[in-house]
Structure formats: structure tokens, C-alpha cells
Amino acid sequence: MAKVEGYLRRKFANHSLRLVARPKKTDSAEVYLGEEFIGVLSVDDEDGDRSYNFSMAILDTDLED
């Protein structure tokens, strides 16, 4: 998880991004920007090739700033 967190921090140039393990789940983590939950990172081990999927929902109310 630390390697993926480091990758995301470098990719988005933001050191306040962090991954938090989910209780009772070993295949995903919550993604936070500072204290704000922004999405879920899931591990995909299908066909022996590991990849990571980041899912982030943007609500209409988030765009009203």
C-alpha cells in the first residue's frame, strides 16, 4: 500500500493524499485528500497481473463552489 500511496502522491503532486486500509477488506483501501474521503482504490489480481483501480465519484453539489 505504501508504494501505491507514494505513486499517487508523485503523480498528483500532492503529499496530503493518503491510503487508509478498510476494515475487514484486504483488496481495497480508502483514498483521502487531507481529511476528506475522495474515493476507493481496489486491487485487481485477475490473470496473474496485478493492477490498481481508483474510483472517485463527483457529486453535483461538489461542483457548486
CHARMM-style PDB file with segment names, atoms N, HN, CA, C and O in Angstrom:
ATOM      1  N   MET     1       0.834  -1.189   0.000  1.00  0.00      PROA
ATOM      2  CA  MET     1       0.000   0.000   0.000  1.00  0.00      PROA
ATOM      3  C   MET     1       0.882   1.257   0.000  1.00  0.00      PROA
ATOM      4  O   MET     1       0.513   2.268  -0.597  1.00  0.00      PROA
ATOM      5  N   ALA     2       2.030   1.201   0.657  1.00  0.00      PROA
ATOM      6  HN  ALA     2       2.330   0.379   1.141  1.00  0.00      PROA
ATOM      7  CA  ALA     2       2.922   2.363   0.713  1.00  0.00      PROA
ATOM      8  C   ALA     2       3.449   2.736  -0.673  1.00  0.00      PROA
ATOM      9  O   ALA     2       3.589   3.919  -0.982  1.00  0.00      PROA
ATOM     10  N   LYS     3       3.741   1.740  -1.509  1.00  0.00      PROA
ATOM     11  HN  LYS     3       3.627   0.778  -1.259  1.00  0.00      PROA
ATOM     12  CA  LYS     3       4.226   2.021  -2.865  1.00  0.00      PROA
ATOM     13  C   LYS     3       3.166   2.723  -3.698  1.00  0.00      PROA
ATOM     14  O   LYS     3       3.471   3.668  -4.427  1.00  0.00      PROA
ATOM     15  N   VAL     4       1.926   2.268  -3.596  1.00  0.00      PROA
ATOM     16  HN  VAL     4       1.679   1.501  -3.004  1.00  0.00      PROA
ATOM     17  CA  VAL     4       0.838   2.882  -4.361  1.00  0.00      PROA
ATOM     18  C   VAL     4       0.570   4.294  -3.847  1.00  0.00      PROA
ATOM     19  O   VAL     4       0.339   5.206  -4.640  1.00  0.00      PROA
ATOM     20  N   GLU     5       0.599   4.483  -2.535  1.00  0.00      PROA
ATOM     21  HN  GLU     5       0.787   3.742  -1.890  1.00  0.00      PROA
ATOM     22  CA  GLU     5       0.402   5.804  -1.956  1.00  0.00      PROA
ATOM     23  C   GLU     5       1.487   6.766  -2.454  1.00  0.00      PROA
ATOM     24  O   GLU     5       1.186   7.897  -2.834  1.00  0.00      PROA
ATOM     25  N   GLY     6       2.734   6.322  -2.454  1.00  0.00      PROA
ATOM     26  HN  GLY     6       2.979   5.403  -2.146  1.00  0.00      PROA
ATOM     27  CA  GLY     6       3.824   7.147  -2.955  1.00  0.00      PROA
ATOM     28  C   GLY     6       3.641   7.497  -4.423  1.00  0.00      PROA
ATOM     29  O   GLY     6       3.892   8.631  -4.829  1.00  0.00      PROA
ATOM     30  N   TYR     7       3.205   6.531  -5.217  1.00  0.00      PROA
ATOM     31  HN  TYR     7       3.001   5.610  -4.886  1.00  0.00      PROA
ATOM     32  CA  TYR     7       2.941   6.771  -6.642  1.00  0.00      PROA
ATOM     33  C   TYR     7       1.867   7.844  -6.821  1.00  0.00      PROA
ATOM     34  O   TYR     7       2.040   8.772  -7.612  1.00  0.00      PROA
ATOM     35  N   LEU     8       0.757   7.717  -6.085  1.00  0.00      PROA
ATOM     36  HN  LEU     8       0.617   6.963  -5.443  1.00  0.00      PROA
ATOM     37  CA  LEU     8      -0.331   8.690  -6.206  1.00  0.00      PROA
ATOM     38  C   LEU     8       0.131  10.085  -5.788  1.00  0.00      PROA
ATOM     39  O   LEU     8      -0.227  11.074  -6.427  1.00  0.00      PROA
ATOM     40  N   ARG     9       0.922  10.170  -4.720  1.00  0.00      PROA
ATOM     41  HN  ARG     9       1.213   9.366  -4.201  1.00  0.00      PROA
ATOM     42  CA  ARG     9       1.426  11.468  -4.263  1.00  0.00      PROA
ATOM     43  C   ARG     9       2.302  12.125  -5.323  1.00  0.00      PROA
ATOM     44  O   ARG     9       2.196  13.327  -5.566  1.00  0.00      PROA
ATOM     45  N   ARG    10       3.159  11.339  -5.948  1.00  0.00      PROA
ATOM     46  HN  ARG    10       3.245  10.362  -5.751  1.00  0.00      PROA
ATOM     47  CA  ARG    10       4.018  11.884  -7.011  1.00  0.00      PROA
ATOM     48  C   ARG    10       3.195  12.244  -8.251  1.00  0.00      PROA
ATOM     49  O   ARG    10       3.380  13.318  -8.824  1.00  0.00      PROA
ATOM     50  N   LYS    11       2.303  11.368  -8.661  1.00  0.00      PROA
ATOM     51  HN  LYS    11       2.154  10.495  -8.196  1.00  0.00      PROA
ATOM     52  CA  LYS    11       1.515  11.573  -9.877  1.00  0.00      PROA
ATOM     53  C   LYS    11       0.656  12.833  -9.781  1.00  0.00      PROA
ATOM     54  O   LYS    11       0.561  13.596 -10.742  1.00  0.00      PROA
ATOM     55  N   PHE    12       0.029  13.052  -8.618  1.00  0.00      PROA
ATOM     56  HN  PHE    12       0.106  12.432  -7.838  1.00  0.00      PROA
ATOM     57  CA  PHE    12      -0.844  14.210  -8.434  1.00  0.00      PROA
ATOM     58  C   PHE    12      -0.135  15.381  -7.754  1.00  0.00      PROA
ATOM     59  O   PHE    12      -0.757  16.402  -7.462  1.00  0.00      PROA
ATOM     60  N   ALA    13       1.171  15.231  -7.501  1.00  0.00      PROA
ATOM     61  HN  ALA    13       1.676  14.401  -7.738  1.00  0.00      PROA
ATOM     62  CA  ALA    13       1.976  16.274  -6.853  1.00  0.00      PROA
ATOM     63  C   ALA    13       1.294  16.806  -5.595  1.00  0.00      PROA
ATOM     64  O   ALA    13       1.173  18.014  -5.392  1.00  0.00      PROA
ATOM     65  N   ASN    14       0.854  15.866  -4.757  1.00  0.00      PROA
ATOM     66  HN  ASN    14       0.953  14.885  -4.922  1.00  0.00      PROA
ATOM     67  CA  ASN    14       0.137  16.256  -3.545  1.00  0.00      PROA
ATOM     68  C   ASN    14       0.447  15.262  -2.428  1.00  0.00      PROA
ATOM     69  O   ASN    14       0.021  14.108  -2.464  1.00  0.00      PROA
ATOM     70  N   HSD    15       1.195  15.735  -1.441  1.00  0.00      PROA
ATOM     71  HN  HSD    15       1.542  16.673  -1.412  1.00  0.00      PROA
ATOM     72  CA  HSD    15       1.601  14.846  -0.347  1.00  0.00      PROA
ATOM     73  C   HSD    15       0.526  14.659   0.714  1.00  0.00      PROA
ATOM     74  O   HSD    15       0.739  13.929   1.682  1.00  0.00      PROA
ATOM     75  N   SER    16      -0.616  15.301   0.551  1.00  0.00      PROA
ATOM     76  HN  SER    16      -0.789  15.894  -0.236  1.00  0.00      PROA
ATOM     77  CA  SER    16      -1.691  15.089   1.525  1.00  0.00      PROA
ATOM     78  C   SER    16      -2.600  13.929   1.118  1.00  0.00      PROA
ATOM     79  O   SER    16      -3.524  13.585   1.855  1.00  0.00      PROA
ATOM     80  N   LEU    17      -2.348  13.317  -0.053  1.00  0.00      PROA
ATOM     81  HN  LEU    17      -1.597  13.596  -0.651  1.00  0.00      PROA
ATOM     82  CA  LEU    17      -3.075  12.103  -0.436  1.00  0.00      PROA
ATOM     83  C   LEU    17      -2.617  10.962   0.457  1.00  0.00      PROA
ATOM     84  O   LEU    17      -1.422  10.806   0.710  1.00  0.00      PROA
ATOM     85  N   ARG    18      -3.558  10.172   0.930  1.00  0.00      PROA
ATOM     86  HN  ARG    18      -4.529  10.299   0.725  1.00  0.00      PROA
ATOM     87  CA  ARG    18      -3.176   9.021   1.762  1.00  0.00      PROA
ATOM     88  C   ARG    18      -4.173   7.892   1.581  1.00  0.00      PROA
ATOM     89  O   ARG    18      -5.354   8.107   1.310  1.00  0.00      PROA
ATOM     90  N   LEU    19      -3.657   6.684   1.742  1.00  0.00      PROA
ATOM     91  HN  LEU    19      -2.697   6.509   1.962  1.00  0.00      PROA
ATOM     92  CA  LEU    19      -4.487   5.486   1.673  1.00  0.00      PROA
ATOM     93  C   LEU    19      -4.713   4.964   3.080  1.00  0.00      PROA
ATOM     94  O   LEU    19      -3.796   4.944   3.902  1.00  0.00      PROA
ATOM     95  N   VAL    20      -5.929   4.544   3.347  1.00  0.00      PROA
ATOM     96  HN  VAL    20      -6.673   4.560   2.679  1.00  0.00      PROA
ATOM     97  CA  VAL    20      -6.293   4.004   4.655  1.00  0.00      PROA
ATOM     98  C   VAL    20      -6.921   2.633   4.430  1.00  0.00      PROA
ATOM     99  O   VAL    20      -7.886   2.495   3.678  1.00  0.00      PROA
ATOM    100  N   ALA    21      -6.363   1.626   5.088  1.00  0.00      PROA
ATOM    101  HN  ALA    21      -5.579   1.738   5.699  1.00  0.00      PROA
ATOM    102  CA  ALA    21      -6.898   0.269   4.961  1.00  0.00      PROA
ATOM    103  C   ALA    21      -8.349   0.237   5.409  1.00  0.00      PROA
ATOM    104  O   ALA    21      -8.742   0.923   6.353  1.00  0.00      PROA
ATOM    105  N   ARG    22      -9.133  -0.570   4.715  1.00  0.00      PROA
ATOM    106  HN  ARG    22      -8.814  -1.127   3.948  1.00  0.00      PROA
ATOM    107  CA  ARG    22     -10.548  -0.718   5.062  1.00  0.00      PROA
ATOM    108  C   ARG    22     -10.704  -1.881   6.029  1.00  0.00      PROA
ATOM    109  O   ARG    22     -10.092  -2.932   5.841  1.00  0.00      PROA
ATOM    110  N   PRO    23     -11.515  -1.701   7.055  1.00  0.00      PROA
ATOM    111  CA  PRO    23     -11.742  -2.800   7.995  1.00  0.00      PROA
ATOM    112  C   PRO    23     -12.376  -4.002   7.293  1.00  0.00      PROA
ATOM    113  O   PRO    23     -13.318  -3.841   6.517  1.00  0.00      PROA
ATOM    114  N   LYS    24     -11.880  -5.163   7.555  1.00  0.00      PROA
ATOM    115  HN  LYS    24     -11.115  -5.293   8.185  1.00  0.00      PROA
ATOM    116  CA  LYS    24     -12.424  -6.429   7.035  1.00  0.00      PROA
ATOM    117  C   LYS    24     -12.261  -6.581   5.524  1.00  0.00      PROA
ATOM    118  O   LYS    24     -12.858  -7.487   4.942  1.00  0.00      PROA
ATOM    119  N   LYS    25     -11.475  -5.727   4.870  1.00  0.00      PROA
ATOM    120  HN  LYS    25     -10.989  -4.991   5.342  1.00  0.00      PROA
ATOM    121  CA  LYS    25     -11.230  -5.828   3.429  1.00  0.00      PROA
ATOM    122  C   LYS    25      -9.722  -5.885   3.206  1.00  0.00      PROA
ATOM    123  O   LYS    25      -8.972  -5.120   3.812  1.00  0.00      PROA
ATOM    124  N   THR    26      -9.283  -6.783   2.342  1.00  0.00      PROA
ATOM    125  HN  THR    26      -9.893  -7.404   1.849  1.00  0.00      PROA
ATOM    126  CA  THR    26      -7.857  -6.852   2.031  1.00  0.00      PROA
ATOM    127  C   THR    26      -7.566  -6.472   0.586  1.00  0.00      PROA
ATOM    128  O   THR    26      -6.403  -6.400   0.188  1.00  0.00      PROA
ATOM    129  N   ASP    27      -8.611  -6.229  -0.207  1.00  0.00      PROA
ATOM    130  HN  ASP    27      -9.556  -6.288   0.115  1.00  0.00      PROA
ATOM    131  CA  ASP    27      -8.421  -5.942  -1.622  1.00  0.00      PROA
ATOM    132  C   ASP    27      -8.703  -4.490  -1.994  1.00  0.00      PROA
ATOM    133  O   ASP    27      -8.791  -4.163  -3.177  1.00  0.00      PROA
ATOM    134  N   SER    28      -8.848  -3.608  -0.990  1.00  0.00      PROA
ATOM    135  HN  SER    28      -8.777  -3.874  -0.029  1.00  0.00      PROA
ATOM    136  CA  SER    28      -9.135  -2.211  -1.291  1.00  0.00      PROA
ATOM    137  C   SER    28      -8.732  -1.312  -0.129  1.00  0.00      PROA
ATOM    138  O   SER    28      -8.527  -1.767   0.997  1.00  0.00      PROA
ATOM    139  N   ALA    29      -8.626  -0.028  -0.434  1.00  0.00      PROA
ATOM    140  HN  ALA    29      -8.792   0.342  -1.348  1.00  0.00      PROA
ATOM    141  CA  ALA    29      -8.301   0.981   0.577  1.00  0.00      PROA
ATOM    142  C   ALA    29      -9.071   2.251   0.260  1.00  0.00      PROA
ATOM    143  O   ALA    29      -9.447   2.492  -0.887  1.00  0.00      PROA
ATOM    144  N   GLU    30      -9.302   3.054   1.277  1.00  0.00      PROA
ATOM    145  HN  GLU    30      -8.997   2.858   2.209  1.00  0.00      PROA
ATOM    146  CA  GLU    30      -9.953   4.348   1.084  1.00  0.00      PROA
ATOM    147  C   GLU    30      -8.879   5.376   0.751  1.00  0.00      PROA
ATOM    148  O   GLU    30      -7.768   5.319   1.279  1.00  0.00      PROA
ATOM    149  N   VAL    31      -9.216   6.314  -0.126  1.00  0.00      PROA
ATOM    150  HN  VAL    31     -10.118   6.361  -0.555  1.00  0.00      PROA
ATOM    151  CA  VAL    31      -8.287   7.362  -0.523  1.00  0.00      PROA
ATOM    152  C   VAL    31      -8.779   8.682   0.067  1.00  0.00      PROA
ATOM    153  O   VAL    31      -9.943   9.050  -0.092  1.00  0.00      PROA
ATOM    154  N   TYR    32      -7.876   9.388   0.751  1.00  0.00      PROA
ATOM    155  HN  TYR    32      -6.930   9.089   0.880  1.00  0.00      PROA
ATOM    156  CA  TYR    32      -8.195  10.665   1.377  1.00  0.00      PROA
ATOM    157  C   TYR    32      -7.292  11.756   0.832  1.00  0.00      PROA
ATOM    158  O   TYR    32      -6.125  11.516   0.523  1.00  0.00      PROA
ATOM    159  N   LEU    33      -7.835  12.942   0.719  1.00  0.00      PROA
ATOM    160  HN  LEU    33      -8.783  13.137   0.970  1.00  0.00      PROA
ATOM    161  CA  LEU    33      -7.074  14.146   0.424  1.00  0.00      PROA
ATOM    162  C   LEU    33      -7.172  14.992   1.684  1.00  0.00      PROA
ATOM    163  O   LEU    33      -8.189  15.639   1.933  1.00  0.00      PROA
ATOM    164  N   GLY    34      -6.115  14.981   2.468  1.00  0.00      PROA
ATOM    165  HN  GLY    34      -5.289  14.455   2.266  1.00  0.00      PROA
ATOM    166  CA  GLY    34      -6.194  15.569   3.795  1.00  0.00      PROA
ATOM    167  C   GLY    34      -7.147  14.732   4.623  1.00  0.00      PROA
ATOM    168  O   GLY    34      -6.926  13.532   4.789  1.00  0.00      PROA
ATOM    169  N   GLU    35      -8.186  15.328   5.138  1.00  0.00      PROA
ATOM    170  HN  GLU    35      -8.365  16.303   5.004  1.00  0.00      PROA
ATOM    171  CA  GLU    35      -9.179  14.610   5.941  1.00  0.00      PROA
ATOM    172  C   GLU    35     -10.415  14.224   5.133  1.00  0.00      PROA
ATOM    173  O   GLU    35     -11.308  13.554   5.652  1.00  0.00      PROA
ATOM    174  N   GLU    36     -10.475  14.640   3.867  1.00  0.00      PROA
ATOM    175  HN  GLU    36      -9.749  15.185   3.445  1.00  0.00      PROA
ATOM    176  CA  GLU    36     -11.658  14.387   3.039  1.00  0.00      PROA
ATOM    177  C   GLU    36     -11.536  13.075   2.267  1.00  0.00      PROA
ATOM    178  O   GLU    36     -10.567  12.857   1.539  1.00  0.00      PROA
ATOM    179  N   PHE    37     -12.528  12.210   2.437  1.00  0.00      PROA
ATOM    180  HN  PHE    37     -13.315  12.387   3.028  1.00  0.00      PROA
ATOM    181  CA  PHE    37     -12.605  10.965   1.673  1.00  0.00      PROA
ATOM    182  C   PHE    37     -12.912  11.325   0.227  1.00  0.00      PROA
ATOM    183  O   PHE    37     -13.862  12.057  -0.050  1.00  0.00      PROA
ATOM    184  N   ILE    38     -12.087  10.796  -0.713  1.00  0.00      PROA
ATOM    185  HN  ILE    38     -11.315  10.201  -0.488  1.00  0.00      PROA
ATOM    186  CA  ILE    38     -12.327  11.127  -2.122  1.00  0.00      PROA
ATOM    187  C   ILE    38     -12.560   9.911  -3.009  1.00  0.00      PROA
ATOM    188  O   ILE    38     -12.985  10.065  -4.155  1.00  0.00      PROA
ATOM    189  N   GLY    39     -12.291   8.704  -2.508  1.00  0.00      PROA
ATOM    190  HN  GLY    39     -11.946   8.579  -1.578  1.00  0.00      PROA
ATOM    191  CA  GLY    39     -12.527   7.550  -3.361  1.00  0.00      PROA
ATOM    192  C   GLY    39     -12.009   6.253  -2.772  1.00  0.00      PROA
ATOM    193  O   GLY    39     -11.606   6.186  -1.611  1.00  0.00      PROA
ATOM    194  N   VAL    40     -12.033   5.217  -3.612  1.00  0.00      PROA
ATOM    195  HN  VAL    40     -12.361   5.271  -4.556  1.00  0.00      PROA
ATOM    196  CA  VAL    40     -11.607   3.872  -3.202  1.00  0.00      PROA
ATOM    197  C   VAL    40     -10.590   3.356  -4.217  1.00  0.00      PROA
ATOM    198  O   VAL    40     -10.762   3.519  -5.425  1.00  0.00      PROA
ATOM    199  N   LEU    41      -9.544   2.741  -3.715  1.00  0.00      PROA
ATOM    200  HN  LEU    41      -9.404   2.609  -2.734  1.00  0.00      PROA
ATOM    201  CA  LEU    41      -8.546   2.092  -4.540  1.00  0.00      PROA
ATOM    202  C   LEU    41      -8.708   0.589  -4.373  1.00  0.00      PROA
ATOM    203  O   LEU    41      -8.667   0.084  -3.251  1.00  0.00      PROA
ATOM    204  N   SER    42      -8.890  -0.131  -5.475  1.00  0.00      PROA
ATOM    205  HN  SER    42      -8.924   0.280  -6.386  1.00  0.00      PROA
ATOM    206  CA  SER    42      -9.095  -1.579  -5.435  1.00  0.00      PROA
ATOM    207  C   SER    42      -7.947  -2.286  -6.138  1.00  0.00      PROA
ATOM    208  O   SER    42      -7.379  -1.766  -7.098  1.00  0.00      PROA
ATOM    209  N   VAL    43      -7.611  -3.477  -5.650  1.00  0.00      PROA
ATOM    210  HN  VAL    43      -8.073  -3.899  -4.869  1.00  0.00      PROA
ATOM    211  CA  VAL    43      -6.580  -4.311  -6.259  1.00  0.00      PROA
ATOM    212  C   VAL    43      -7.256  -5.319  -7.174  1.00  0.00      PROA
ATOM    213  O   VAL    43      -8.263  -5.927  -6.809  1.00  0.00      PROA
ATOM    214  N   ASP    44      -6.698  -5.492  -8.361  1.00  0.00      PROA
ATOM    215  HN  ASP    44      -5.880  -4.998  -8.658  1.00  0.00      PROA
ATOM    216  CA  ASP    44      -7.195  -6.471  -9.321  1.00  0.00      PROA
ATOM    217  C   ASP    44      -6.060  -7.431  -9.657  1.00  0.00      PROA
ATOM    218  O   ASP    44      -5.079  -7.039 -10.289  1.00  0.00      PROA
ATOM    219  N   ASP    45      -6.192  -8.680  -9.239  1.00  0.00      PROA
ATOM    220  HN  ASP    45      -6.989  -8.999  -8.726  1.00  0.00      PROA
ATOM    221  CA  ASP    45      -5.172  -9.695  -9.499  1.00  0.00      PROA
ATOM    222  C   ASP    45      -5.595 -10.672 -10.592  1.00  0.00      PROA
ATOM    223  O   ASP    45      -5.064 -11.781 -10.664  1.00  0.00      PROA
ATOM    224  N   GLU    46      -6.525 -10.284 -11.428  1.00  0.00      PROA
ATOM    225  HN  GLU    46      -6.956  -9.384 -11.370  1.00  0.00      PROA
ATOM    226  CA  GLU    46      -7.046 -11.173 -12.463  1.00  0.00      PROA
ATOM    227  C   GLU    46      -5.947 -11.578 -13.445  1.00  0.00      PROA
ATOM    228  O   GLU    46      -5.126 -10.754 -13.846  1.00  0.00      PROA
ATOM    229  N   ASP    47      -5.941 -12.830 -13.818  1.00  0.00      PROA
ATOM    230  HN  ASP    47      -6.608 -13.500 -13.492  1.00  0.00      PROA
ATOM    231  CA  ASP    47      -4.990 -13.390 -14.782  1.00  0.00      PROA
ATOM    232  C   ASP    47      -3.536 -13.270 -14.333  1.00  0.00      PROA
ATOM    233  O   ASP    47      -2.633 -13.289 -15.170  1.00  0.00      PROA
ATOM    234  N   GLY    48      -3.294 -13.148 -13.041  1.00  0.00      PROA
ATOM    235  HN  GLY    48      -4.027 -13.133 -12.361  1.00  0.00      PROA
ATOM    236  CA  GLY    48      -1.936 -13.090 -12.531  1.00  0.00      PROA
ATOM    237  C   GLY    48      -1.244 -11.748 -12.716  1.00  0.00      PROA
ATOM    238  O   GLY    48      -0.095 -11.595 -12.303  1.00  0.00      PROA
ATOM    239  N   ASP    49      -1.903 -10.781 -13.320  1.00  0.00      PROA
ATOM    240  HN  ASP    49      -2.837 -10.905 -13.656  1.00  0.00      PROA
ATOM    241  CA  ASP    49      -1.345  -9.439 -13.483  1.00  0.00      PROA
ATOM    242  C   ASP    49      -2.009  -8.508 -12.488  1.00  0.00      PROA
ATOM    243  O   ASP    49      -3.221  -8.297 -12.540  1.00  0.00      PROA
ATOM    244  N   ARG    50      -1.221  -7.955 -11.588  1.00  0.00      PROA
ATOM    245  HN  ARG    50      -0.237  -8.127 -11.547  1.00  0.00      PROA
ATOM    246  CA  ARG    50      -1.784  -7.054 -10.575  1.00  0.00      PROA
ATOM    247  C   ARG    50      -1.910  -5.651 -11.137  1.00  0.00      PROA
ATOM    248  O   ARG    50      -0.984  -5.126 -11.753  1.00  0.00      PROA
ATOM    249  N   SER    51      -3.076  -5.053 -10.912  1.00  0.00      PROA
ATOM    250  HN  SER    51      -3.828  -5.480 -10.411  1.00  0.00      PROA
ATOM    251  CA  SER    51      -3.305  -3.651 -11.258  1.00  0.00      PROA
ATOM    252  C   SER    51      -4.151  -3.021 -10.152  1.00  0.00      PROA
ATOM    253  O   SER    51      -4.727  -3.720  -9.318  1.00  0.00      PROA
ATOM    254  N   TYR    52      -4.213  -1.715 -10.161  1.00  0.00      PROA
ATOM    255  HN  TYR    52      -3.745  -1.147 -10.838  1.00  0.00      PROA
ATOM    256  CA  TYR    52      -4.957  -0.977  -9.144  1.00  0.00      PROA
ATOM    257  C   TYR    52      -5.945  -0.061  -9.842  1.00  0.00      PROA
ATOM    258  O   TYR    52      -5.599   0.610 -10.814  1.00  0.00      PROA
ATOM    259  N   ASN    53      -7.172  -0.034  -9.347  1.00  0.00      PROA
ATOM    260  HN  ASN    53      -7.453  -0.579  -8.558  1.00  0.00      PROA
ATOM    261  CA  ASN    53      -8.233   0.798  -9.907  1.00  0.00      PROA
ATOM    262  C   ASN    53      -8.651   1.839  -8.878  1.00  0.00      PROA
ATOM    263  O   ASN    53      -9.008   1.506  -7.748  1.00  0.00      PROA
ATOM    264  N   PHE    54      -8.603   3.100  -9.282  1.00  0.00      PROA
ATOM    265  HN  PHE    54      -8.313   3.371 -10.200  1.00  0.00      PROA
ATOM    266  CA  PHE    54      -9.013   4.197  -8.413  1.00  0.00      PROA
ATOM    267  C   PHE    54     -10.376   4.679  -8.884  1.00  0.00      PROA
ATOM    268  O   PHE    54     -10.546   5.018 -10.056  1.00  0.00      PROA
ATOM    269  N   SER    55     -11.347   4.713  -7.979  1.00  0.00      PROA
ATOM    270  HN  SER    55     -11.209   4.438  -7.028  1.00  0.00      PROA
ATOM    271  CA  SER    55     -12.703   5.137  -8.297  1.00  0.00      PROA
ATOM    272  C   SER    55     -13.071   6.336  -7.435  1.00  0.00      PROA
ATOM    273  O   SER    55     -12.979   6.295  -6.208  1.00  0.00      PROA
ATOM    274  N   MET    56     -13.496   7.416  -8.115  1.00  0.00      PROA
ATOM    275  HN  MET    56     -13.571   7.449  -9.111  1.00  0.00      PROA
ATOM    276  CA  MET    56     -13.854   8.646  -7.406  1.00  0.00      PROA
ATOM    277  C   MET    56     -15.159   9.176  -7.973  1.00  0.00      PROA
ATOM    278  O   MET    56     -15.270   9.402  -9.178  1.00  0.00      PROA
ATOM    279  N   ALA    57     -16.129   9.371  -7.125  1.00  0.00      PROA
ATOM    280  HN  ALA    57     -16.039   9.187  -6.146  1.00  0.00      PROA
ATOM    281  CA  ALA    57     -17.416   9.948  -7.546  1.00  0.00      PROA
ATOM    282  C   ALA    57     -17.391  11.446  -7.288  1.00  0.00      PROA
ATOM    283  O   ALA    57     -16.906  11.893  -6.249  1.00  0.00      PROA
ATOM    284  N   ILE    58     -17.917  12.227  -8.237  1.00  0.00      PROA
ATOM    285  HN  ILE    58     -18.311  11.863  -9.081  1.00  0.00      PROA
ATOM    286  CA  ILE    58     -18.031  13.668  -8.074  1.00  0.00      PROA
ATOM    287  C   ILE    58     -19.511  14.002  -8.122  1.00  0.00      PROA
ATOM    288  O   ILE    58     -20.180  13.803  -9.136  1.00  0.00      PROA
ATOM    289  N   LEU    59     -20.007  14.513  -7.006  1.00  0.00      PROA
ATOM    290  HN  LEU    59     -19.464  14.675  -6.182  1.00  0.00      PROA
ATOM    291  CA  LEU    59     -21.421  14.862  -6.891  1.00  0.00      PROA
ATOM    292  C   LEU    59     -21.688  16.258  -7.455  1.00  0.00      PROA
ATOM    293  O   LEU    59     -20.806  17.116  -7.451  1.00  0.00      PROA
ATOM    294  N   ASP    60     -22.904  16.476  -7.937  1.00  0.00      PROA
ATOM    295  HN  ASP    60     -23.621  15.779  -7.940  1.00  0.00      PROA
ATOM    296  CA  ASP    60     -23.281  17.817  -8.424  1.00  0.00      PROA
ATOM    297  C   ASP    60     -23.062  18.873  -7.351  1.00  0.00      PROA
ATOM    298  O   ASP    60     -22.641  19.990  -7.654  1.00  0.00      PROA
ATOM    299  N   THR    61     -23.344  18.530  -6.106  1.00  0.00      PROA
ATOM    300  HN  THR    61     -23.686  17.623  -5.860  1.00  0.00      PROA
ATOM    301  CA  THR    61     -23.178  19.503  -5.021  1.00  0.00      PROA
ATOM    302  C   THR    61     -21.721  19.870  -4.815  1.00  0.00      PROA
ATOM    303  O   THR    61     -21.432  20.950  -4.299  1.00  0.00      PROA
ATOM    304  N   ASP    62     -20.790  18.999  -5.203  1.00  0.00      PROA
ATOM    305  HN  ASP    62     -21.025  18.122  -5.622  1.00  0.00      PROA
ATOM    306  CA  ASP    62     -19.361  19.307  -5.100  1.00  0.00      PROA
ATOM    307  C   ASP    62     -18.953  20.393  -6.102  1.00  0.00      PROA
ATOM    308  O   ASP    62     -17.949  21.076  -5.901  1.00  0.00      PROA
ATOM    309  N   LEU    63     -19.719  20.551  -7.166  1.00  0.00      PROA
ATOM    310  HN  LEU    63     -20.535  19.997  -7.330  1.00  0.00      PROA
ATOM    311  CA  LEU    63     -19.384  21.497  -8.231  1.00  0.00      PROA
ATOM    312  C   LEU    63     -19.968  22.886  -8.020  1.00  0.00      PROA
ATOM    313  O   LEU    63     -19.765  23.770  -8.852  1.00  0.00      PROA
ATOM    314  N   GLU    64     -20.686  23.093  -6.927  1.00  0.00      PROA
ATOM    315  HN  GLU    64     -20.851  22.374  -6.251  1.00  0.00      PROA
ATOM    316  CA  GLU    64     -21.396  24.356  -6.696  1.00  0.00      PROA
ATOM    317  C   GLU    64     -20.560  25.413  -6.003  1.00  0.00      PROA
ATOM    318  O   GLU    64     -21.124  26.348  -5.435  1.00  0.00      PROA
ATOM    319  N   ASP    65     -19.258  25.309  -6.023  1.00  0.00      PROA
ATOM    320  HN  ASP    65     -18.799  24.549  -6.484  1.00  0.00      PROA
ATOM    321  CA  ASP    65     -18.403  26.315  -5.361  1.00  0.00      PROA
ATOM    322  C   ASP    65     -18.238  27.557  -6.180  1.00  0.00      PROA
ATOM    323  OT1 ASP    65     -17.551  28.487  -5.758  1.00  0.00      PROA
TER     324      ASP     65
END
